[in-house]
PDB file of N, CA and C in Angstrom:
ATOM      1  N   MET E   1       0.847  -1.176   0.000  1.00  0.00           N
ATOM      2  CA  MET E   1       0.000   0.000   0.000  1.00  0.00           C
ATOM      3  C   MET E   1       0.895   1.242   0.000  1.00  0.00           C
ATOM      4  N   PRO E   2       0.608   2.208  -0.877  1.00  0.00           N
ATOM      5  CA  PRO E   2       1.463   3.397  -0.941  1.00  0.00           C
ATOM      6  C   PRO E   2       1.280   4.285   0.279  1.00  0.00           C
ATOM      7  N   ASP E   3       2.346   4.996   0.599  1.00  0.00           N
ATOM      8  CA  ASP E   3       2.276   5.956   1.700  1.00  0.00           C
ATOM      9  C   ASP E   3       1.547   7.203   1.216  1.00  0.00           C
ATOM     10  N   TYR E   4       0.664   7.702   2.063  1.00  0.00           N
ATOM     11  CA  TYR E   4      -0.045   8.926   1.727  1.00  0.00           C
ATOM     12  C   TYR E   4       0.817  10.116   2.115  1.00  0.00           C
ATOM     13  N   GLN E   5       0.877  11.082   1.217  1.00  0.00           N
ATOM     14  CA  GLN E   5       1.675  12.263   1.469  1.00  0.00           C
ATOM     15  C   GLN E   5       0.788  13.358   2.042  1.00  0.00           C
ATOM     16  N   PRO E   6       1.373  14.223   2.840  1.00  0.00           N
ATOM     17  CA  PRO E   6       0.561  15.311   3.393  1.00  0.00           C
ATOM     18  C   PRO E   6       0.148  16.290   2.298  1.00  0.00           C
ATOM     19  N   ASP E   7      -0.903  17.016   2.573  1.00  0.00           N
ATOM     20  CA  ASP E   7      -1.369  18.023   1.621  1.00  0.00           C
ATOM     21  C   ASP E   7      -0.336  19.138   1.496  1.00  0.00           C
ATOM     22  N   VAL E   8      -0.268  19.712   0.314  1.00  0.00           N
ATOM     23  CA  VAL E   8       0.642  20.820   0.056  1.00  0.00           C
ATOM     24  C   VAL E   8      -0.203  22.085  -0.074  1.00  0.00           C
ATOM     25  N   PRO E   9       0.142  23.128   0.655  1.00  0.00           N
ATOM     26  CA  PRO E   9      -0.621  24.373   0.519  1.00  0.00           C
ATOM     27  C   PRO E   9      -0.509  24.935  -0.901  1.00  0.00           C
ATOM     28  N   LEU E  10      -1.634  25.310  -1.474  1.00  0.00           N
ATOM     29  CA  LEU E  10      -1.642  25.807  -2.847  1.00  0.00           C
ATOM     30  C   LEU E  10      -0.878  27.111  -3.007  1.00  0.00           C
ATOM     31  N   ILE E  11      -0.806  27.913  -1.970  1.00  0.00           N
ATOM     32  CA  ILE E  11      -0.047  29.158  -2.072  1.00  0.00           C
ATOM     33  C   ILE E  11       1.441  28.865  -2.262  1.00  0.00           C
ATOM     34  N   GLU E  12       1.936  27.786  -1.635  1.00  0.00           N
ATOM     35  CA  GLU E  12       3.337  27.399  -1.833  1.00  0.00           C
ATOM     36  C   GLU E  12       3.570  26.955  -3.269  1.00  0.00           C
ATOM     37  N   VAL E  13       2.648  26.164  -3.799  1.00  0.00           N
ATOM     38  CA  VAL E  13       2.783  25.703  -5.187  1.00  0.00           C
ATOM     39  C   VAL E  13       2.787  26.908  -6.119  1.00  0.00           C
ATOM     40  N   PHE E  14       1.903  27.857  -5.882  1.00  0.00           N
ATOM     41  CA  PHE E  14       1.833  29.058  -6.706  1.00  0.00           C
ATOM     42  C   PHE E  14       3.128  29.865  -6.621  1.00  0.00           C
ATOM     43  N   LEU E  15       3.603  30.085  -5.401  1.00  0.00           N
ATOM     44  CA  LEU E  15       4.811  30.895  -5.238  1.00  0.00           C
ATOM     45  C   LEU E  15       6.052  30.199  -5.788  1.00  0.00           C
ATOM     46  N   TYR E  16       6.160  28.880  -5.601  1.00  0.00           N
ATOM     47  CA  TYR E  16       7.306  28.150  -6.169  1.00  0.00           C
ATOM     48  C   TYR E  16       7.267  28.189  -7.692  1.00  0.00           C
ATOM     49  N   GLY E  17       6.102  28.218  -8.271  1.00  0.00           N
ATOM     50  CA  GLY E  17       6.000  28.270  -9.722  1.00  0.00           C
ATOM     51  C   GLY E  17       6.263  29.645 -10.295  1.00  0.00           C
ATOM     52  N   VAL E  18       5.756  30.673  -9.639  1.00  0.00           N
ATOM     53  CA  VAL E  18       5.862  32.032 -10.180  1.00  0.00           C
ATOM     54  C   VAL E  18       7.202  32.684  -9.857  1.00  0.00           C
ATOM     55  N   LEU E  19       7.738  32.441  -8.678  1.00  0.00           N
ATOM     56  CA  LEU E  19       8.946  33.132  -8.242  1.00  0.00           C
ATOM     57  C   LEU E  19      10.217  32.291  -8.367  1.00  0.00           C
ATOM     58  N   ASN E  20      10.151  31.209  -9.109  1.00  0.00           N
ATOM     59  CA  ASN E  20      11.318  30.349  -9.284  1.00  0.00           C
ATOM     60  C   ASN E  20      12.343  31.071 -10.163  1.00  0.00           C
ATOM     61  N   PRO E  21      13.561  31.289  -9.657  1.00  0.00           N
ATOM     62  CA  PRO E  21      14.537  32.044 -10.441  1.00  0.00           C
ATOM     63  C   PRO E  21      14.933  31.353 -11.746  1.00  0.00           C
ATOM     64  N   ALA E  22      14.943  30.039 -11.782  1.00  0.00           N
ATOM     65  CA  ALA E  22      15.289  29.337 -13.021  1.00  0.00           C
ATOM     66  C   ALA E  22      14.215  29.567 -14.080  1.00  0.00           C
ATOM     67  N   THR E  23      12.969  29.563 -13.682  1.00  0.00           N
ATOM     68  CA  THR E  23      11.883  29.832 -14.623  1.00  0.00           C
ATOM     69  C   THR E  23      11.989  31.247 -15.172  1.00  0.00           C
ATOM     70  N   ILE E  24      12.227  32.186 -14.292  1.00  0.00           N
ATOM     71  CA  ILE E  24      12.298  33.588 -14.707  1.00  0.00           C
ATOM     72  C   ILE E  24      13.447  33.804 -15.683  1.00  0.00           C
ATOM     73  N   ILE E  25      14.630  33.349 -15.321  1.00  0.00           N
ATOM     74  CA  ILE E  25      15.822  33.602 -16.141  1.00  0.00           C
ATOM     75  C   ILE E  25      15.741  32.877 -17.480  1.00  0.00           C
ATOM     76  N   VAL E  26      15.421  31.587 -17.452  1.00  0.00           N
ATOM     77  CA  VAL E  26      15.415  30.804 -18.689  1.00  0.00           C
ATOM     78  C   VAL E  26      14.306  31.276 -19.630  1.00  0.00           C
ATOM     79  N   ALA E  27      13.102  31.493 -19.115  1.00  0.00           N
ATOM     80  CA  ALA E  27      12.004  31.931 -19.976  1.00  0.00           C
ATOM     81  C   ALA E  27      12.286  33.320 -20.550  1.00  0.00           C
ATOM     82  N   PHE E  28      12.817  34.213 -19.737  1.00  0.00           N
ATOM     83  CA  PHE E  28      13.119  35.561 -20.220  1.00  0.00           C
ATOM     84  C   PHE E  28      14.198  35.529 -21.301  1.00  0.00           C
ATOM     85  N   MET E  29      15.268  34.792 -21.051  1.00  0.00           N
ATOM     86  CA  MET E  29      16.366  34.740 -22.022  1.00  0.00           C
ATOM     87  C   MET E  29      15.929  34.041 -23.319  1.00  0.00           C
ATOM     88  N   LEU E  30      15.168  32.964 -23.211  1.00  0.00           N
ATOM     89  CA  LEU E  30      14.671  32.313 -24.420  1.00  0.00           C
ATOM     90  C   LEU E  30      13.667  33.189 -25.157  1.00  0.00           C
ATOM     91  N   GLY E  31      12.893  33.969 -24.417  1.00  0.00           N
ATOM     92  CA  GLY E  31      11.969  34.907 -25.044  1.00  0.00           C
ATOM     93  C   GLY E  31      12.706  35.981 -25.828  1.00  0.00           C
ATOM     94  N   ARG E  32      13.835  36.405 -25.319  1.00  0.00           N
ATOM     95  CA  ARG E  32      14.645  37.386 -26.039  1.00  0.00           C
ATOM     96  C   ARG E  32      15.243  36.798 -27.309  1.00  0.00           C
ATOM     97  N   ARG E  33      15.480  35.502 -27.313  1.00  0.00           N
ATOM     98  CA  ARG E  33      16.056  34.850 -28.495  1.00  0.00           C
ATOM     99  C   ARG E  33      14.997  34.452 -29.523  1.00  0.00           C
ATOM    100  N   ALA E  34      13.738  34.485 -29.137  1.00  0.00           N
ATOM    101  CA  ALA E  34      12.662  34.073 -30.050  1.00  0.00           C
ATOM    102  C   ALA E  34      12.556  35.057 -31.209  1.00  0.00           C
ATOM    103  N   ASP E  35      12.384  34.517 -32.418  1.00  0.00           N
ATOM    104  CA  ASP E  35      12.247  35.377 -33.586  1.00  0.00           C
ATOM    105  C   ASP E  35      10.806  35.439 -34.095  1.00  0.00           C
ATOM    106  N   ASP E  36       9.883  34.802 -33.362  1.00  0.00           N
ATOM    107  CA  ASP E  36       8.479  34.813 -33.740  1.00  0.00           C
ATOM    108  C   ASP E  36       7.649  34.702 -32.464  1.00  0.00           C
ATOM    109  N   LYS E  37       6.483  35.317 -32.454  1.00  0.00           N
ATOM    110  CA  LYS E  37       5.632  35.276 -31.265  1.00  0.00           C
ATOM    111  C   LYS E  37       5.212  33.855 -30.910  1.00  0.00           C
ATOM    112  N   ALA E  38       5.113  32.988 -31.899  1.00  0.00           N
ATOM    113  CA  ALA E  38       4.702  31.604 -31.639  1.00  0.00           C
ATOM    114  C   ALA E  38       5.734  30.862 -30.796  1.00  0.00           C
ATOM    115  N   LYS E  39       6.966  31.316 -30.806  1.00  0.00           N
ATOM    116  CA  LYS E  39       8.022  30.642 -30.047  1.00  0.00           C
ATOM    117  C   LYS E  39       8.058  31.050 -28.579  1.00  0.00           C
ATOM    118  N   ILE E  40       7.185  31.957 -28.192  1.00  0.00           N
ATOM    119  CA  ILE E  40       7.109  32.344 -26.783  1.00  0.00           C
ATOM    120  C   ILE E  40       6.672  31.162 -25.935  1.00  0.00           C
ATOM    121  N   MET E  41       5.760  30.348 -26.451  1.00  0.00           N
ATOM    122  CA  MET E  41       5.303  29.171 -25.699  1.00  0.00           C
ATOM    123  C   MET E  41       6.439  28.155 -25.529  1.00  0.00           C
ATOM    124  N   ILE E  42       7.291  28.025 -26.526  1.00  0.00           N
ATOM    125  CA  ILE E  42       8.445  27.128 -26.405  1.00  0.00           C
ATOM    126  C   ILE E  42       9.401  27.654 -25.342  1.00  0.00           C
ATOM    127  N   ALA E  43       9.602  28.971 -25.322  1.00  0.00           N
ATOM    128  CA  ALA E  43      10.446  29.583 -24.300  1.00  0.00           C
ATOM    129  C   ALA E  43       9.842  29.383 -22.913  1.00  0.00           C
ATOM    130  N   ALA E  44       8.527  29.494 -22.812  1.00  0.00           N
ATOM    131  CA  ALA E  44       7.851  29.278 -21.533  1.00  0.00           C
ATOM    132  C   ALA E  44       8.009  27.834 -21.073  1.00  0.00           C
ATOM    133  N   PHE E  45       7.913  26.888 -22.001  1.00  0.00           N
ATOM    134  CA  PHE E  45       8.084  25.480 -21.647  1.00  0.00           C
ATOM    135  C   PHE E  45       9.509  25.214 -21.156  1.00  0.00           C
ATOM    136  N   GLY E  46      10.484  25.806 -21.834  1.00  0.00           N
ATOM    137  CA  GLY E  46      11.869  25.656 -21.390  1.00  0.00           C
ATOM    138  C   GLY E  46      12.081  26.226 -19.999  1.00  0.00           C
ATOM    139  N   GLY E  47      11.487  27.373 -19.729  1.00  0.00           N
ATOM    140  CA  GLY E  47      11.586  27.968 -18.397  1.00  0.00           C
ATOM    141  C   GLY E  47      10.909  27.126 -17.335  1.00  0.00           C
ATOM    142  N   ALA E  48       9.740  26.582 -17.663  1.00  0.00           N
ATOM    143  CA  ALA E  48       9.029  25.732 -16.712  1.00  0.00           C
ATOM    144  C   ALA E  48       9.801  24.454 -16.427  1.00  0.00           C
ATOM    145  N   ALA E  49      10.397  23.873 -17.459  1.00  0.00           N
ATOM    146  CA  ALA E  49      11.199  22.660 -17.262  1.00  0.00           C
ATOM    147  C   ALA E  49      12.421  22.949 -16.398  1.00  0.00           C
ATOM    148  N   ALA E  50      13.068  24.076 -16.636  1.00  0.00           N
ATOM    149  CA  ALA E  50      14.233  24.448 -15.828  1.00  0.00           C
ATOM    150  C   ALA E  50      13.829  24.707 -14.381  1.00  0.00           C
ATOM    151  N   GLY E  51      12.698  25.373 -14.181  1.00  0.00           N
ATOM    152  CA  GLY E  51      12.226  25.641 -12.829  1.00  0.00           C
ATOM    153  C   GLY E  51      11.849  24.375 -12.077  1.00  0.00           C
ATOM    154  N   ALA E  52      11.165  23.464 -12.748  1.00  0.00           N
ATOM    155  CA  ALA E  52      10.791  22.202 -12.113  1.00  0.00           C
ATOM    156  C   ALA E  52      12.032  21.361 -11.810  1.00  0.00           C
ATOM    157  N   ALA E  53      13.001  21.384 -12.716  1.00  0.00           N
ATOM    158  CA  ALA E  53      14.239  20.633 -12.483  1.00  0.00           C
ATOM    159  C   ALA E  53      15.009  21.202 -11.298  1.00  0.00           C
ATOM    160  N   LEU E  54      15.080  22.527 -11.206  1.00  0.00           N
ATOM    161  CA  LEU E  54      15.759  23.145 -10.065  1.00  0.00           C
ATOM    162  C   LEU E  54      15.073  22.790  -8.761  1.00  0.00           C
ATOM    163  N   LEU E  55      13.760  22.875  -8.729  1.00  0.00           N
ATOM    164  CA  LEU E  55      13.020  22.528  -7.511  1.00  0.00           C
ATOM    165  C   LEU E  55      13.227  21.066  -7.152  1.00  0.00           C
ATOM    166  N   TYR E  56      13.220  20.188  -8.154  1.00  0.00           N
ATOM    167  CA  TYR E  56      13.421  18.767  -7.899  1.00  0.00           C
ATOM    168  C   TYR E  56      14.804  18.509  -7.307  1.00  0.00           C
ATOM    169  N   VAL E  57      15.832  19.103  -7.891  1.00  0.00           N
ATOM    170  CA  VAL E  57      17.203  18.886  -7.408  1.00  0.00           C
ATOM    171  C   VAL E  57      17.366  19.428  -5.994  1.00  0.00           C
ATOM    172  N   LEU E  58      16.865  20.638  -5.739  1.00  0.00           N
ATOM    173  CA  LEU E  58      16.989  21.215  -4.400  1.00  0.00           C
ATOM    174  C   LEU E  58      16.236  20.405  -3.351  1.00  0.00           C
ATOM    175  N   THR E  59      15.071  19.902  -3.706  1.00  0.00           N
ATOM    176  CA  THR E  59      14.310  19.090  -2.765  1.00  0.00           C
ATOM    177  C   THR E  59      14.951  17.724  -2.585  1.00  0.00           C
ATOM    178  N   PHE E  60      15.469  17.145  -3.674  1.00  0.00           N
ATOM    179  CA  PHE E  60      16.129  15.846  -3.599  1.00  0.00           C
ATOM    180  C   PHE E  60      17.366  15.921  -2.703  1.00  0.00           C
ATOM    181  N   LEU E  61      18.123  17.005  -2.794  1.00  0.00           N
ATOM    182  CA  LEU E  61      19.317  17.179  -1.974  1.00  0.00           C
ATOM    183  C   LEU E  61      19.006  17.751  -0.598  1.00  0.00           C
ATOM    184  N   ARG E  62      17.732  18.028  -0.352  1.00  0.00           N
ATOM    185  CA  ARG E  62      17.256  18.568   0.925  1.00  0.00           C
ATOM    186  C   ARG E  62      17.986  19.856   1.309  1.00  0.00           C
ATOM    187  N   LEU E  63      18.116  20.751   0.318  1.00  0.00           N
ATOM    188  CA  LEU E  63      18.794  22.012   0.565  1.00  0.00           C
ATOM    189  C   LEU E  63      17.864  23.097   1.099  1.00  0.00           C
ATOM    190  N   PHE E  64      16.585  22.899   0.971  1.00  0.00           N
ATOM    191  CA  PHE E  64      15.625  23.813   1.553  1.00  0.00           C
ATOM    192  C   PHE E  64      14.316  23.078   1.770  1.00  0.00           C
ATOM    193  N   ASP E  65      13.410  23.728   2.453  1.00  0.00           N
ATOM    194  CA  ASP E  65      12.142  23.099   2.808  1.00  0.00           C
ATOM    195  C   ASP E  65      11.121  23.329   1.700  1.00  0.00           C
ATOM    196  N   GLY E  66      11.207  22.545   0.639  1.00  0.00           N
ATOM    197  CA  GLY E  66      10.277  22.639  -0.476  1.00  0.00           C
ATOM    198  C   GLY E  66       9.041  21.811  -0.213  1.00  0.00           C
ATOM    199  N   PRO E  67       8.059  21.930  -1.071  1.00  0.00           N
ATOM    200  CA  PRO E  67       6.854  21.121  -0.904  1.00  0.00           C
ATOM    201  C   PRO E  67       7.139  19.646  -1.177  1.00  0.00           C
ATOM    202  N   THR E  68       6.253  18.796  -0.755  1.00  0.00           N
ATOM    203  CA  THR E  68       6.397  17.376  -1.028  1.00  0.00           C
ATOM    204  C   THR E  68       6.301  17.170  -2.529  1.00  0.00           C
ATOM    205  N   LEU E  69       7.381  16.684  -3.117  1.00  0.00           N
ATOM    206  CA  LEU E  69       7.490  16.667  -4.568  1.00  0.00           C
ATOM    207  C   LEU E  69       6.468  15.783  -5.260  1.00  0.00           C
ATOM    208  N   GLY E  70       6.127  14.673  -4.677  1.00  0.00           N
ATOM    209  CA  GLY E  70       5.213  13.756  -5.331  1.00  0.00           C
ATOM    210  C   GLY E  70       3.864  14.372  -5.644  1.00  0.00           C
ATOM    211  N   ARG E  71       3.433  15.322  -4.840  1.00  0.00           N
ATOM    212  CA  ARG E  71       2.128  15.944  -5.049  1.00  0.00           C
ATOM    213  C   ARG E  71       2.215  17.322  -5.655  1.00  0.00           C
ATOM    214  N   ALA E  72       3.387  17.949  -5.594  1.00  0.00           N
ATOM    215  CA  ALA E  72       3.443  19.360  -5.969  1.00  0.00           C
ATOM    216  C   ALA E  72       4.117  19.635  -7.304  1.00  0.00           C
ATOM    217  N   ILE E  73       4.908  18.718  -7.829  1.00  0.00           N
ATOM    218  CA  ILE E  73       5.711  19.043  -8.997  1.00  0.00           C
ATOM    219  C   ILE E  73       4.843  19.327 -10.228  1.00  0.00           C
ATOM    220  N   ALA E  74       3.738  18.636 -10.387  1.00  0.00           N
ATOM    221  CA  ALA E  74       2.861  18.897 -11.536  1.00  0.00           C
ATOM    222  C   ALA E  74       2.226  20.279 -11.427  1.00  0.00           C
ATOM    223  N   GLY E  75       1.820  20.651 -10.245  1.00  0.00           N
ATOM    224  CA  GLY E  75       1.255  21.982 -10.045  1.00  0.00           C
ATOM    225  C   GLY E  75       2.285  23.077 -10.215  1.00  0.00           C
ATOM    226  N   VAL E  76       3.492  22.834  -9.729  1.00  0.00           N
ATOM    227  CA  VAL E  76       4.562  23.813  -9.896  1.00  0.00           C
ATOM    228  C   VAL E  76       4.906  23.962 -11.373  1.00  0.00           C
ATOM    229  N   PHE E  77       4.958  22.850 -12.104  1.00  0.00           N
ATOM    230  CA  PHE E  77       5.271  22.925 -13.529  1.00  0.00           C
ATOM    231  C   PHE E  77       4.194  23.695 -14.280  1.00  0.00           C
ATOM    232  N   THR E  78       2.938  23.423 -13.976  1.00  0.00           N
ATOM    233  CA  THR E  78       1.837  24.113 -14.654  1.00  0.00           C
ATOM    234  C   THR E  78       1.856  25.607 -14.339  1.00  0.00           C
ATOM    235  N   THR E  79       2.069  25.940 -13.086  1.00  0.00           N
ATOM    236  CA  THR E  79       2.155  27.342 -12.697  1.00  0.00           C
ATOM    237  C   THR E  79       3.365  28.012 -13.343  1.00  0.00           C
ATOM    238  N   SER E  80       4.492  27.297 -13.395  1.00  0.00           N
ATOM    239  CA  SER E  80       5.693  27.830 -14.031  1.00  0.00           C
ATOM    240  C   SER E  80       5.479  28.038 -15.528  1.00  0.00           C
ATOM    241  N   LEU E  81       4.715  27.163 -16.151  1.00  0.00           N
ATOM    242  CA  LEU E  81       4.434  27.305 -17.574  1.00  0.00           C
ATOM    243  C   LEU E  81       3.621  28.570 -17.850  1.00  0.00           C
ATOM    244  N   ILE E  82       2.630  28.827 -17.026  1.00  0.00           N
ATOM    245  CA  ILE E  82       1.815  30.038 -17.193  1.00  0.00           C
ATOM    246  C   ILE E  82       2.653  31.281 -16.906  1.00  0.00           C
ATOM    247  N   ALA E  83       3.417  31.255 -15.814  1.00  0.00           N
ATOM    248  CA  ALA E  83       4.286  32.394 -15.496  1.00  0.00           C
ATOM    249  C   ALA E  83       5.381  32.543 -16.543  1.00  0.00           C
ATOM    250  N   GLY E  84       5.881  31.420 -17.071  1.00  0.00           N
ATOM    251  CA  GLY E  84       6.908  31.463 -18.108  1.00  0.00           C
ATOM    252  C   GLY E  84       6.423  32.150 -19.366  1.00  0.00           C
ATOM    253  N   CYS E  85       5.129  32.017 -19.679  1.00  0.00           N
ATOM    254  CA  CYS E  85       4.570  32.741 -20.830  1.00  0.00           C
ATOM    255  C   CYS E  85       4.702  34.245 -20.625  1.00  0.00           C
ATOM    256  N   VAL E  86       4.461  34.689 -19.408  1.00  0.00           N
ATOM    257  CA  VAL E  86       4.582  36.113 -19.103  1.00  0.00           C
ATOM    258  C   VAL E  86       6.042  36.551 -19.205  1.00  0.00           C
ATOM    259  N   TYR E  87       6.951  35.784 -18.576  1.00  0.00           N
ATOM    260  CA  TYR E  87       8.373  36.158 -18.598  1.00  0.00           C
ATOM    261  C   TYR E  87       8.940  36.104 -20.014  1.00  0.00           C
ATOM    262  N   ALA E  88       8.563  35.102 -20.790  1.00  0.00           N
ATOM    263  CA  ALA E  88       9.039  35.000 -22.173  1.00  0.00           C
ATOM    264  C   ALA E  88       8.453  36.127 -23.018  1.00  0.00           C
ATOM    265  N   GLY E  89       7.210  36.476 -22.769  1.00  0.00           N
ATOM    266  CA  GLY E  89       6.597  37.595 -23.480  1.00  0.00           C
ATOM    267  C   GLY E  89       7.291  38.913 -23.177  1.00  0.00           C
ATOM    268  N   ILE E  90       7.673  39.089 -21.931  1.00  0.00           N
ATOM    269  CA  ILE E  90       8.419  40.295 -21.563  1.00  0.00           C
ATOM    270  C   ILE E  90       9.785  40.298 -22.257  1.00  0.00           C
ATOM    271  N   GLY E  91      10.441  39.138 -22.267  1.00  0.00           N
ATOM    272  CA  GLY E  91      11.721  39.042 -22.965  1.00  0.00           C
ATOM    273  C   GLY E  91      11.588  39.319 -24.445  1.00  0.00           C
ATOM    274  N   TYR E  92      10.540  38.788 -25.055  1.00  0.00           N
ATOM    275  CA  TYR E  92      10.302  39.014 -26.485  1.00  0.00           C
ATOM    276  C   TYR E  92      10.015  40.492 -26.768  1.00  0.00           C
ATOM    277  N   ALA E  93       9.241  41.122 -25.896  1.00  0.00           N
ATOM    278  CA  ALA E  93       8.873  42.517 -26.090  1.00  0.00           C
ATOM    279  C   ALA E  93      10.053  43.463 -25.883  1.00  0.00           C
ATOM    280  N   THR E  94      11.006  43.076 -25.057  1.00  0.00           N
ATOM    281  CA  THR E  94      12.133  43.969 -24.759  1.00  0.00           C
ATOM    282  C   THR E  94      13.377  43.645 -25.565  1.00  0.00           C
ATOM    283  N   LYS E  95      13.312  42.701 -26.473  1.00  0.00           N
ATOM    284  CA  LYS E  95      14.541  42.323 -27.182  1.00  0.00           C
ATOM    285  C   LYS E  95      15.053  43.395 -28.106  1.00  0.00           C
ATOM    286  N   GLY E  96      14.214  44.251 -28.594  1.00  0.00           N
ATOM    287  CA  GLY E  96      14.659  45.323 -29.465  1.00  0.00           C
ATOM    288  C   GLY E  96      15.017  46.601 -28.737  1.00  0.00           C
ATOM    289  N   SER E  97      14.905  46.594 -27.391  1.00  0.00           N
ATOM    290  CA  SER E  97      15.128  47.824 -26.642  1.00  0.00           C
ATOM    291  C   SER E  97      16.603  48.142 -26.440  1.00  0.00           C
ATOM    292  N   THR E  98      17.506  47.170 -26.615  1.00  0.00           N
ATOM    293  CA  THR E  98      18.927  47.445 -26.467  1.00  0.00           C
ATOM    294  C   THR E  98      19.498  47.808 -27.817  1.00  0.00           C
ATOM    295  N   GLY E  99      20.397  48.747 -27.857  1.00  0.00           N
ATOM    296  CA  GLY E  99      20.943  49.208 -29.104  1.00  0.00           C
ATOM    297  C   GLY E  99      21.992  48.287 -29.697  1.00  0.00           C
ATOM    298  N   GLY E 100      22.539  47.342 -28.902  1.00  0.00           N
ATOM    299  CA  GLY E 100      23.638  46.520 -29.367  1.00  0.00           C
ATOM    300  C   GLY E 100      23.239  45.338 -30.225  1.00  0.00           C
ATOM    301  N   GLU E 101      21.983  44.923 -30.216  1.00  0.00           N
ATOM    302  CA  GLU E 101      21.575  43.748 -30.970  1.00  0.00           C
ATOM    303  C   GLU E 101      21.184  44.131 -32.393  1.00  0.00           C
ATOM    304  N   LYS E 102      21.381  43.199 -33.309  1.00  0.00           N
ATOM    305  CA  LYS E 102      21.039  43.446 -34.710  1.00  0.00           C
ATOM    306  C   LYS E 102      19.964  42.491 -35.152  1.00  0.00           C
TER     307      LYS E 102
END
């Protein structure tokens, strides 16, 4: 019989998904590299995958008090994907604002 895991507060899942530095950095940087608006979703997926991987590694190594991974990683990934769309969109919108890029 499988062990039941404790409930994870939804606010933690939301905050881990939205404020994950790996999601923010990867989605923003990939959004800046996108050459078409359709690629923003790909950038968001990359950011969400990086954020979920970072959370998994940190929780696996017990470096901080993260949520119980078995119940929270899908919610964190989904939240990171939605937030990644925003971060990638911001990156895409600001890519022409620097004078050094061609």
